[in-house]
CSV table of C-alpha atoms and ligand atoms in Angstrom, one decimal:
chain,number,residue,atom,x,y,z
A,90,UNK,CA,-20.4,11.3,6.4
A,91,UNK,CA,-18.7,9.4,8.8
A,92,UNK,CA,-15.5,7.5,7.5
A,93,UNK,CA,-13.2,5.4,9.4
A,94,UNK,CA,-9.5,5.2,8.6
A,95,UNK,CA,-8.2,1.8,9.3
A,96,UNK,CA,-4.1,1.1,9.9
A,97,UNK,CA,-2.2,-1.5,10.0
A,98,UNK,CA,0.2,-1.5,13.2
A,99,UNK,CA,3.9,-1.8,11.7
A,100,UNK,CA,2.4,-3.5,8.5
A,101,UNK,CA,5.5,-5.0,7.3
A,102,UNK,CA,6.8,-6.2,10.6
A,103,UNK,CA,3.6,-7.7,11.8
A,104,UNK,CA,3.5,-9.8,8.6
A,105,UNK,CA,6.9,-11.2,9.6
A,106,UNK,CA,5.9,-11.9,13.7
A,107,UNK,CA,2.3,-13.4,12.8
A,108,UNK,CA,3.8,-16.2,11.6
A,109,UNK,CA,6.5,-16.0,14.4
A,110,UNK,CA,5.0,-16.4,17.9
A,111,UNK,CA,8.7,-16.0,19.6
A,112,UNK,CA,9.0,-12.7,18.2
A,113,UNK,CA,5.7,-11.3,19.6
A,114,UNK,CA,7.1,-8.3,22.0
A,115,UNK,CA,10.7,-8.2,20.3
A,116,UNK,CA,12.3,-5.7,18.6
A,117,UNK,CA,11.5,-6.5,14.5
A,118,UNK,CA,13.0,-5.0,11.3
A,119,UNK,CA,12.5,-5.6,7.6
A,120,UNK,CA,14.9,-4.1,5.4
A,121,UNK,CA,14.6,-3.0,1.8
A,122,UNK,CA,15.3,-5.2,-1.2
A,123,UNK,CA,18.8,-6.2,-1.3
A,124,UNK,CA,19.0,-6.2,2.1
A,125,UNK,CA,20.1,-2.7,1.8
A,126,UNK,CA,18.4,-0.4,4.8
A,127,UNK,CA,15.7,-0.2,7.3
A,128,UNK,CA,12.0,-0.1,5.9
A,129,UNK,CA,10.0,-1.1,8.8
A,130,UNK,CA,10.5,-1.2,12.4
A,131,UNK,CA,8.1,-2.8,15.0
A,132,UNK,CA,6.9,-0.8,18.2
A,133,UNK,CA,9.6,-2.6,20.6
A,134,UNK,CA,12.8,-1.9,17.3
A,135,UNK,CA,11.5,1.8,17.5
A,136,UNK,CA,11.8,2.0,21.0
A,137,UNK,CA,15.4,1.3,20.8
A,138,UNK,CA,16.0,4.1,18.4
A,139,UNK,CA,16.6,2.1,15.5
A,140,UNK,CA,15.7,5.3,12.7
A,141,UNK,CA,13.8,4.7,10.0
A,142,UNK,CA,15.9,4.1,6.7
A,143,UNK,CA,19.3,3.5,8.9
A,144,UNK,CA,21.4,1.4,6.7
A,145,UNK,CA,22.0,-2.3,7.5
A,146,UNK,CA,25.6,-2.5,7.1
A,147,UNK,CA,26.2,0.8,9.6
A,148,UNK,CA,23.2,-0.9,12.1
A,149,UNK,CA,24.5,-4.6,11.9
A,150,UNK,CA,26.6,-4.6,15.2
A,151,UNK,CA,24.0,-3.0,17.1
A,152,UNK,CA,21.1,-4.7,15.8
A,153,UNK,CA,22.4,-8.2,16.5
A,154,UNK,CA,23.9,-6.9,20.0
A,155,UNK,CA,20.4,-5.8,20.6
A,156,UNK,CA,18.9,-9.1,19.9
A,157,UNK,CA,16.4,-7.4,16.7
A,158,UNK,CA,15.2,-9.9,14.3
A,159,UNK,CA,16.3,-8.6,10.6
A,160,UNK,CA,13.8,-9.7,8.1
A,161,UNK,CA,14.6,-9.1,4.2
A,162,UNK,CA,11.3,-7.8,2.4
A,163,UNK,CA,9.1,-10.4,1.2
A,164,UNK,CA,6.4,-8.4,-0.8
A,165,UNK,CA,4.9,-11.5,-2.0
A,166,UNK,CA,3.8,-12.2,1.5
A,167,UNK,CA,2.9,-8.6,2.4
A,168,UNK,CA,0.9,-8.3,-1.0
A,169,UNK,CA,-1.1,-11.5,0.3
A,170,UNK,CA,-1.5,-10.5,3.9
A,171,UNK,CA,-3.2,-7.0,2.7
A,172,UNK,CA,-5.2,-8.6,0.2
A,173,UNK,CA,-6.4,-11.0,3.4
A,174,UNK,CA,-6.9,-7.3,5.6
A,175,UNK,CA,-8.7,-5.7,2.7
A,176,UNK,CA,-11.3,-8.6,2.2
A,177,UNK,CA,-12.4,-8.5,6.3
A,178,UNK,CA,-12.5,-4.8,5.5
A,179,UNK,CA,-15.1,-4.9,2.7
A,180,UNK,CA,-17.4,-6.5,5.2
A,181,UNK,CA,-18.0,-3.8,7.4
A,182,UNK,CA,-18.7,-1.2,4.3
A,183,UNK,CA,-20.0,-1.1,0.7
A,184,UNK,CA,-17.4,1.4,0.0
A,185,UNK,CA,-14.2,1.3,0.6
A,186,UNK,CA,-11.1,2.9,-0.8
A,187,UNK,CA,-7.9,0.9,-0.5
A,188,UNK,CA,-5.4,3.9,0.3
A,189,UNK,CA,-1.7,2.1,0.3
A,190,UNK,CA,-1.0,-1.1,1.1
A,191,UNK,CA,-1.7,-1.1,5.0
A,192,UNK,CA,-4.6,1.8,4.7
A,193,UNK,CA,-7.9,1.6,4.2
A,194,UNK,CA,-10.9,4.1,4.3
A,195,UNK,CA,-14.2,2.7,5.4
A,196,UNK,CA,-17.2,5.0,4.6
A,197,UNK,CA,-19.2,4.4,7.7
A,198,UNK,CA,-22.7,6.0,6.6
A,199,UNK,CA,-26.0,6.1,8.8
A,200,UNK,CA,-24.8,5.5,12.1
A,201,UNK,CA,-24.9,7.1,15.7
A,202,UNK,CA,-21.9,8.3,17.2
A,203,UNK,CA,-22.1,5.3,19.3
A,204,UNK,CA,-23.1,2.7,16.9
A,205,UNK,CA,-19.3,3.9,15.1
A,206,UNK,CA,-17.4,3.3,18.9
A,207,UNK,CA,-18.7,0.0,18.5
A,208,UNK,CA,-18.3,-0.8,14.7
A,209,UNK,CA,-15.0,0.4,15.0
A,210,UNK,CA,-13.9,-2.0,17.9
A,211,UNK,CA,-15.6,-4.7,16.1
A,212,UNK,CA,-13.0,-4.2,13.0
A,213,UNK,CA,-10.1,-3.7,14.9
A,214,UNK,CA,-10.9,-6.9,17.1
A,215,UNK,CA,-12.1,-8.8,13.4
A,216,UNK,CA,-9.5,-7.8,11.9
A,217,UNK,CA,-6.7,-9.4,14.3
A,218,UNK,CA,-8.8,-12.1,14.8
A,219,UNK,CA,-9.2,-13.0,11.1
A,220,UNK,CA,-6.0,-12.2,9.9
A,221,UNK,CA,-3.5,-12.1,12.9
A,222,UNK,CA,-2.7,-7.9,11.8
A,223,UNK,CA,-3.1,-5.6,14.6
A,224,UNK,CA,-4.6,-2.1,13.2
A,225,UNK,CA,-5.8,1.1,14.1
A,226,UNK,CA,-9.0,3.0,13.1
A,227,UNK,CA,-9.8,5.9,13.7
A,228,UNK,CA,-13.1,7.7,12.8
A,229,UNK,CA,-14.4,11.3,12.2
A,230,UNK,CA,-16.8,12.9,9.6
A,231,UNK,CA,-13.6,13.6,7.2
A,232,UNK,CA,-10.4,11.8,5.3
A,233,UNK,CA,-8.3,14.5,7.3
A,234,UNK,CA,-10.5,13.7,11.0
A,235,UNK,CA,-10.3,10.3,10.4
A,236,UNK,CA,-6.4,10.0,9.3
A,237,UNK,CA,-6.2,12.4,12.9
A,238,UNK,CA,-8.2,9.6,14.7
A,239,UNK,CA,-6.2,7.1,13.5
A,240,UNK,CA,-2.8,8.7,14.6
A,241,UNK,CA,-4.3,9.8,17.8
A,242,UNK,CA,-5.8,5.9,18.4
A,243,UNK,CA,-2.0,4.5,18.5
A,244,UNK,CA,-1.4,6.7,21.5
A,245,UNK,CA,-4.7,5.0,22.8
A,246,UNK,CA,-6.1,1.6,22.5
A,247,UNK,CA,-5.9,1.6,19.0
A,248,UNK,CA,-9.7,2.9,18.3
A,249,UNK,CA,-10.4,6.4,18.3
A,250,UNK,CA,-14.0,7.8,17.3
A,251,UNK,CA,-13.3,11.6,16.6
A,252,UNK,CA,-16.7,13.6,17.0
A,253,UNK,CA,-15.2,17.5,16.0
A,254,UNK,CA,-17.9,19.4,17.5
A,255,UNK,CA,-17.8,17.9,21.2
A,256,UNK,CA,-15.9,18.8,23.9
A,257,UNK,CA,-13.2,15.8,23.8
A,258,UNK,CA,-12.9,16.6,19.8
A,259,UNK,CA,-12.3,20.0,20.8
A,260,UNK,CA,-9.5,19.4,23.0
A,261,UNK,CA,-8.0,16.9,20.4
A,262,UNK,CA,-7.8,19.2,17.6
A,263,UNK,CA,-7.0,22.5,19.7
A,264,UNK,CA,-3.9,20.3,20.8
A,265,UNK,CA,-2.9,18.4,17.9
A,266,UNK,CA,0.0,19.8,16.1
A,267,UNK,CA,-0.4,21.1,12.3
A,268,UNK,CA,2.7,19.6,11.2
A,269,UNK,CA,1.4,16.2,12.5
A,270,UNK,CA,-1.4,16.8,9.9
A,271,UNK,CA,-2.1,14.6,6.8
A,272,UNK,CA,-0.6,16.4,3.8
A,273,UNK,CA,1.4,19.1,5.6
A,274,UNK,CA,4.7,18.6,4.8
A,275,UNK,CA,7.2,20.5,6.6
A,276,UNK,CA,7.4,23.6,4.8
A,277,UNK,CA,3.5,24.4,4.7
A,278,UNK,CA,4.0,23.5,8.6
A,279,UNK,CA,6.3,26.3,9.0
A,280,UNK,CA,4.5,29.1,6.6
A,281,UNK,CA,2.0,28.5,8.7
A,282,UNK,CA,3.9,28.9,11.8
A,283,UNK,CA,4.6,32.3,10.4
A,284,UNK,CA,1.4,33.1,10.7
A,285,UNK,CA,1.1,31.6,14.0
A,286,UNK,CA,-0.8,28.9,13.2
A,287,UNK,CA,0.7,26.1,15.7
A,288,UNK,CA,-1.9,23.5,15.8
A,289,UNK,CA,-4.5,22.3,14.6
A,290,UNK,CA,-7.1,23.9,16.6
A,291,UNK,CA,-5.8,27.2,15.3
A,292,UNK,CA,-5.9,26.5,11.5
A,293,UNK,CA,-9.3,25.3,12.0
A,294,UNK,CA,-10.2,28.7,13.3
A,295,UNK,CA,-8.3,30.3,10.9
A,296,UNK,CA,-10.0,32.7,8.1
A,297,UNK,CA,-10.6,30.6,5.0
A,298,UNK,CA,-9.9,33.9,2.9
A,299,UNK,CA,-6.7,34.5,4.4
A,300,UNK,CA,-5.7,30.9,4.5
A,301,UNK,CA,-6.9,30.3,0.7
A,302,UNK,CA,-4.8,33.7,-0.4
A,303,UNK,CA,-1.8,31.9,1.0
A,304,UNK,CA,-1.6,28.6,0.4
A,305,UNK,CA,-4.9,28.6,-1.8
A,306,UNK,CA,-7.2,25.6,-2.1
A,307,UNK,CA,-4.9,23.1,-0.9
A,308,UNK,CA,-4.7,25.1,2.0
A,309,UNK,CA,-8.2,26.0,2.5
A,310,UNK,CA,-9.4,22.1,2.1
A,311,UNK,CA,-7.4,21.9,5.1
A,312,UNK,CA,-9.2,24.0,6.8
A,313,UNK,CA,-12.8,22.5,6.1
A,314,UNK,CA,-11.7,19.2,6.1
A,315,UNK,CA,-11.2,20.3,9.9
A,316,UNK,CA,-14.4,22.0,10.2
A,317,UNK,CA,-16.1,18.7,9.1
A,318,UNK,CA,-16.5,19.8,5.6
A,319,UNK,CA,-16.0,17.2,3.3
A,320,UNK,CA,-13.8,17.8,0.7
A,321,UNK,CA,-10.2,15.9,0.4
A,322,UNK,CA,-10.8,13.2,-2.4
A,323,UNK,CA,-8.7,10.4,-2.4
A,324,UNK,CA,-7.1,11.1,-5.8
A,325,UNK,CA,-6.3,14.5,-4.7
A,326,UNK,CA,-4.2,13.3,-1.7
A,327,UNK,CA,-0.9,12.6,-3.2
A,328,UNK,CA,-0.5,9.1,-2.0
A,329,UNK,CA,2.9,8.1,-0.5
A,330,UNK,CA,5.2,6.3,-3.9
A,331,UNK,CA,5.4,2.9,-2.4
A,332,UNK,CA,3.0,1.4,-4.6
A,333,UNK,CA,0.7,2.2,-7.8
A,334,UNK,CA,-2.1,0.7,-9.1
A,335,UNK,CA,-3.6,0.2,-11.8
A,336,UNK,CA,-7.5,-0.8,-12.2
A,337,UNK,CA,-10.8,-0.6,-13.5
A,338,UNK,CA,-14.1,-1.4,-13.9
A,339,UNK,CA,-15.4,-3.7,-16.9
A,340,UNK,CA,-17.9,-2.3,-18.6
A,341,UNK,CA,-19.7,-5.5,-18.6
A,342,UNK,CA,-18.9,-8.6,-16.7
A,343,UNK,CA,-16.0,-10.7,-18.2
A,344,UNK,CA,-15.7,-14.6,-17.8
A,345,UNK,CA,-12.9,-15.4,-20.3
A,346,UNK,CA,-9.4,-15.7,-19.2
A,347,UNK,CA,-8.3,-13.7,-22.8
A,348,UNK,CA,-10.4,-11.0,-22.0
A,349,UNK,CA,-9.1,-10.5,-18.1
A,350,UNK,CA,-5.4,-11.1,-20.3
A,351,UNK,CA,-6.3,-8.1,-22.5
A,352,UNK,CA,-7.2,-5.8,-19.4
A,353,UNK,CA,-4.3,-6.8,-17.1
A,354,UNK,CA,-1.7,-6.1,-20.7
A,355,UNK,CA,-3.5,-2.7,-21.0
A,356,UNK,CA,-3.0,-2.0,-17.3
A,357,UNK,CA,0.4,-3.3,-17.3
A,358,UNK,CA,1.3,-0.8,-20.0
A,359,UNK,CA,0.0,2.0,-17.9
A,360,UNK,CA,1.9,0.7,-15.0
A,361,UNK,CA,5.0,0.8,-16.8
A,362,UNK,CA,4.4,4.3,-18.7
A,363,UNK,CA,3.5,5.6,-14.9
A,364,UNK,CA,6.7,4.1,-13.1
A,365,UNK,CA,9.3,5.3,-16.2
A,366,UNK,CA,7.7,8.7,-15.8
A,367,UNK,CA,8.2,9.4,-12.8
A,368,UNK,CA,11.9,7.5,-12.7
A,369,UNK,CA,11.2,5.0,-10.3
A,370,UNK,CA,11.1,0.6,-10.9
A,371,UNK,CA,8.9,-1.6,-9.6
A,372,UNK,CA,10.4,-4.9,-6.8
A,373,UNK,CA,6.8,-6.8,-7.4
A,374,UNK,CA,3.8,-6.7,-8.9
A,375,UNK,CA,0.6,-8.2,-8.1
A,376,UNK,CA,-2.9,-8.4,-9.5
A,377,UNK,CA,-6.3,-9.0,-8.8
A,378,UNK,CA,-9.8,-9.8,-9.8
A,379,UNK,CA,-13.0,-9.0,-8.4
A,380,UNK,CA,-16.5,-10.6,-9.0
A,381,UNK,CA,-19.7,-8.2,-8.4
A,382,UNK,CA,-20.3,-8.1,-4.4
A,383,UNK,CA,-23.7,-6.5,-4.9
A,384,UNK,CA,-25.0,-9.5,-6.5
A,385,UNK,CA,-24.7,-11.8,-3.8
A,386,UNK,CA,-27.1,-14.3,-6.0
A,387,UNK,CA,-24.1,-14.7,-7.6
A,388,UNK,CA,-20.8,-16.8,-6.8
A,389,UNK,CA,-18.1,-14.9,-5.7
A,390,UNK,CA,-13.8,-14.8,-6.4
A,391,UNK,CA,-12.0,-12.1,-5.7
A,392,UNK,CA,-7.8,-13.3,-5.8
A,393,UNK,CA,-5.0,-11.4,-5.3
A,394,UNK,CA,-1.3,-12.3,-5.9
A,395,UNK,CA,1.8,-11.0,-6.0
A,396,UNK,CA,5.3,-12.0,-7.1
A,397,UNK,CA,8.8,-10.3,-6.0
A,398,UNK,CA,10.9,-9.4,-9.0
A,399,UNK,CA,14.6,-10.7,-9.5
A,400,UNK,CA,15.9,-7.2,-10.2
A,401,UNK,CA,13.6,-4.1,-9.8
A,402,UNK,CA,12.4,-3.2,-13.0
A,403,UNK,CA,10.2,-0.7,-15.2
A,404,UNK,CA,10.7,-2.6,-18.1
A,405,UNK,CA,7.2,-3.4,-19.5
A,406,UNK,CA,7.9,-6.4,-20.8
A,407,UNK,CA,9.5,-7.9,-17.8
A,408,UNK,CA,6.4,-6.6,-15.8
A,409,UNK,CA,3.9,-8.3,-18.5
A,410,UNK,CA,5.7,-11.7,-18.4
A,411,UNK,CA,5.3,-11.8,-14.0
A,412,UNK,CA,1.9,-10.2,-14.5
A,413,UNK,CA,0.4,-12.6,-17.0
A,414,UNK,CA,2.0,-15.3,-14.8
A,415,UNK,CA,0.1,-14.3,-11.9
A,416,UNK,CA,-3.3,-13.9,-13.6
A,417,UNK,CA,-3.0,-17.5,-14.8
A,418,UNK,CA,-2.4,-19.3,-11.5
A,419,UNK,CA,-5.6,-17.2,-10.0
A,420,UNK,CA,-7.9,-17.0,-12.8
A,421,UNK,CA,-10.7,-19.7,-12.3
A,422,UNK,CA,-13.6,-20.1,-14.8
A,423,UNK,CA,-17.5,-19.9,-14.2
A,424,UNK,CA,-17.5,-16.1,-12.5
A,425,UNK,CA,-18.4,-13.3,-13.5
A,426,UNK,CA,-15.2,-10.8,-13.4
A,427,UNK,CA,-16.3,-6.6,-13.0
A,428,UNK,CA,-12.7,-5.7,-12.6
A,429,UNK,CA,-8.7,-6.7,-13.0
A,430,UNK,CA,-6.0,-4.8,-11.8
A,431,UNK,CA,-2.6,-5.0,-11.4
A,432,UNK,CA,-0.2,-3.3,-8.2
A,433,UNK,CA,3.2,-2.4,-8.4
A,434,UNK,CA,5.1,-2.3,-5.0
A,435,UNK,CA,8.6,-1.4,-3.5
A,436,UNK,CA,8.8,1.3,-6.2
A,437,UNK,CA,12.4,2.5,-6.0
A,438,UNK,CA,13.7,5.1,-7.8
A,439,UNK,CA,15.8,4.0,-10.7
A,440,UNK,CA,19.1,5.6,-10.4
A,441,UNK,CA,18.9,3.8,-6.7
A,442,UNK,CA,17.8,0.1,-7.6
A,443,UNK,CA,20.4,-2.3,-7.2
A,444,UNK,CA,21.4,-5.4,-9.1
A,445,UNK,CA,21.1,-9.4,-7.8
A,446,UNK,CA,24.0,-11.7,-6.9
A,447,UNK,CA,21.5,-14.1,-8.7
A,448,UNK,CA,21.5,-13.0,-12.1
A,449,UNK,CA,24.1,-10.6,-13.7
A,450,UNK,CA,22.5,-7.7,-15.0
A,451,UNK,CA,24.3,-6.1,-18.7
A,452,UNK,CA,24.6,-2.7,-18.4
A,453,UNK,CA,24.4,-2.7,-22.1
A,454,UNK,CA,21.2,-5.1,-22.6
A,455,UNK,CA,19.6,-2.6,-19.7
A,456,UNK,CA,20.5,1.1,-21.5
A,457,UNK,CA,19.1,-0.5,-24.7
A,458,UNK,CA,15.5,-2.0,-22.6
A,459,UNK,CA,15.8,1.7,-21.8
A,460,UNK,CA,16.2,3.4,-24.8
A,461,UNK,CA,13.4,0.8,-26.1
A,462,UNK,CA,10.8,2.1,-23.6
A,463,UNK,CA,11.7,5.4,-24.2
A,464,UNK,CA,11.1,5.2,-27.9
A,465,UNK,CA,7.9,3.3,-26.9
A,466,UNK,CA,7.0,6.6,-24.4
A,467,UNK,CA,7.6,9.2,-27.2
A,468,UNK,CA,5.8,7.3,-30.0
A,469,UNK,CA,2.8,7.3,-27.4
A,470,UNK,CA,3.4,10.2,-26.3
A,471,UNK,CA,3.1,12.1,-29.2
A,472,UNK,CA,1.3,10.1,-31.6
A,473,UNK,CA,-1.6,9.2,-29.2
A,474,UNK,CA,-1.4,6.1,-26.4
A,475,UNK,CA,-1.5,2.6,-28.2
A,476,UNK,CA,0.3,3.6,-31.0
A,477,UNK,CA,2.7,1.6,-30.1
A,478,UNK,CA,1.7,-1.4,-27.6
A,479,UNK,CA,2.4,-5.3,-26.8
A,480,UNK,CA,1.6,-7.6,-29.0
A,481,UNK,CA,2.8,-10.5,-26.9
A,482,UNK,CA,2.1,-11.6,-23.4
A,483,UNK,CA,5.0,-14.6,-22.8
A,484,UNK,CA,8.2,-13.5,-21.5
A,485,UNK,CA,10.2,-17.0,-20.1
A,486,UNK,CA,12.9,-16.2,-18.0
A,487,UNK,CA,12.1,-17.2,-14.1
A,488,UNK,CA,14.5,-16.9,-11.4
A,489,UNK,CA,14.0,-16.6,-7.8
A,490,UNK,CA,16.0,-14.2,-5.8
A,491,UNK,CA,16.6,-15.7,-2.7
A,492,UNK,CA,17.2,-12.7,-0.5
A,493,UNK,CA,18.9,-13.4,3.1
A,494,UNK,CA,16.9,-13.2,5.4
A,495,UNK,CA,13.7,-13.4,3.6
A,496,UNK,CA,10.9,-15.0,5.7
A,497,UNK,CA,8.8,-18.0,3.7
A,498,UNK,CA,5.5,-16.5,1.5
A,499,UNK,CA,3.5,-18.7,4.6
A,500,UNK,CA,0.1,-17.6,2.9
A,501,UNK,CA,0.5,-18.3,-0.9
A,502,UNK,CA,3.3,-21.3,-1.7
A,503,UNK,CA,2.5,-24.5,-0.6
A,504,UNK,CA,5.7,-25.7,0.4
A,505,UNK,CA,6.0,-22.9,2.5
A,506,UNK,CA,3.3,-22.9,4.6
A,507,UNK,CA,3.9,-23.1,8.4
A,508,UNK,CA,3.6,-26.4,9.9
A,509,UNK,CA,2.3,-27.5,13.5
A,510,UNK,CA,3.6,-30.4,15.0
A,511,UNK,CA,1.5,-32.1,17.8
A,512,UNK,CA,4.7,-33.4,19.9
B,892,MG,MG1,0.7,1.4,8.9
């Protein structure tokens, strides 16, 4: 089954330039919240040898001697931007699996090889055109062909249609290197390098016994993934911790806005049992709603919003207030919701976060939201989940970090929105 990978060119960065024609060709960085380090870097700040995570205050001299814009992360306008990719995206396919933020996969079914060359130029071209993003797709008959497509396309002209079995595939693969592979992370790269297993070509060729004995099925999905063996599902890839989501279907359509409240509360609380266990905080959240796209009879919403968060935080009730915020200002009556979810992004890990010159942060008040959610963990931990759960959505305390160099949310506050003047 053919499946086409589709990435976003320096997601971040080309957020910032689209609304930014003087920056198009110039070196662009967005830092992480608080202005601390480098998070994104477009092709031209790259280039330079500006490293990926280099710290702001060590980079500042340079940066500005180098003429690179410095953005502060404004996940309220990257949240809107991918919710403006995604949309194009579900156009081309009836099934799609948003993968992270900038990622899509695209299952292409039922065409010829070169029906895919064309469909895939036609997204990348619709996709700029639409939304102003530049992106990459790359296709082939698995997760793991296509995510090598798409990586081998940004060497190219940005599309890459990987058949596996013909010559050119063969060459691609035989010279691709393993530890350029999706999901081999530097120490399965070098086990296999003790076993002389260099590329990709030669792990493909490898014995499937041998390979499953040593680095069992993980290991031996690799190698039929290769082989054009289907195999890697999405929720077995373990997806890079910038974001996490959670959604799902209704099991029948939902039209009240208490209903869609009672959904985006339940998958709040998920959110916000996820994030504490694995230590990390949230910077923003956003949330959604879809209406049925296989009834086309019917009339169609399907909003997304997000909003930045003053201090990152795992604190459910913080992440309810914001969340049940956002669902207000999209929800719209007379449609017929399947499905609400809510998106955490700029996870960070806890210990790490920092506080906001804009509102003092109690070290006390914090330990005891901690020791709260905790309590709350254990109780439904042990005791079953929803023994103990939020009875209230409200929570009024709304501040606005203004970070430094943040851009404006051009796409989803009016008084923001870029103007044109007609001189
Ligand atoms: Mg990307």
């Amino acid at each position: 089954m053919p499946l086409a990978l589709v990435d976003c060119t320096s997601f971040y960065c080309s957020c910032e330039t689209m609304f930014r024609p003087g920056l198009w060709g110039k070196p662009v960085v967005v830092l992480s919240n608080n202005d601390g380090c480098v998070i994104a870097r477009s092709p031209e700040a790259k280039a330079l040898g500006v490293p990926m995570g280099a710290p702001e205050f060590q980079w500042r001299k340079r940066l500005r001697d180098w003429n690179v814009a410095v953005f502060s992360s404004n996940y309220e306008l990257y949240g809107d931007m991918s919710a403006r990719v995604m949309t194009v995206l579900r156009r081309f396919s009836t099934a799609m699996e948003a993968y992270s933020i900038d990622e899509a996969f695209l299952s292409l079914d039922g065409m010829t090889w070169a029906q895919l060359a064309a469909c895939a130029r036609e997204i990348r071209q619709t996709v700029r055109r639409w939304t102003g993003i530049p992106v990459g797709v790359g296709v082939g008959t698995t997760k793991l062909l296509a995510k090598l497509a798409n990586r081998a396309a940004k060497q190219g002209d940005g599309v890459l249609v990987l058949d596996h079995d013909s010559p050119a595939g063969h060459d691609l693969i035989n010279g691709w290197p393993t530890r350029e592979l999706w999901g081999v992370a530097g120490r399965l790269a070098a086990r296999l390098a003790d076993l002389g297993i260099l590329t990709a070509g030669s792990l493909r060729r490898a014995s499937r016994s041998l390979i499953r004995q040593r680095f069992g099925v993980v290991g031996e999905r690799l190698v039929l993934e290769l082989n054009g063996v289907s195999c890697l599902e999405l929720e077995e890839v373990e997806a890079p911790r910038q974001n996490l989501c959670g959604s799902r279907s209704f099991g029948r359509p939902v039209t009240e806005l208490e209903e869609l409240r009672q959904a985006v509360t339940v998958h709040v609380e998920r959110a916000g049992e996820k994030l504490r266990g694995q230590g990390l905080a949230a910077s923003a959240v956003c949330v959604f709603l879809l209406t049925n796209r296989h009834r086309p009879d019917l009339p169609q919403y399907n909003p997304q919003a997000g909003r930045e968060l003053i201090v990152p935080t795992a604190f459910t009730p913080e992440l309810m207030g914001e969340c049940q915020r956002i669902l207000s200002a999209i929800y719209r009556p007379g449609y017929r919701y399947v499905k609400a979810g809510v998106l955490c992004l700029g996870l960070v890990p806890v210990e790490e976060k920092q506080g906001s010159l804009f509102r003092e942060v109690d070290p006390a008040q914090e330990e005891k939201q901690r020791r709260l959610m905790a309590a709350v963990d254990a109780l439904n931990l042990h005791h079953g989940r929803n023994t103990v759960r939020m009875a209230t959505a409200g929570f009024e305390q709304r501040w606005r970090m203004r970070q430094d160099r943040k851009s404006s949310c051009y796409t989803t506050c009016l008084a923001e929105v870029p103007v044109a003047r007609v001189y």
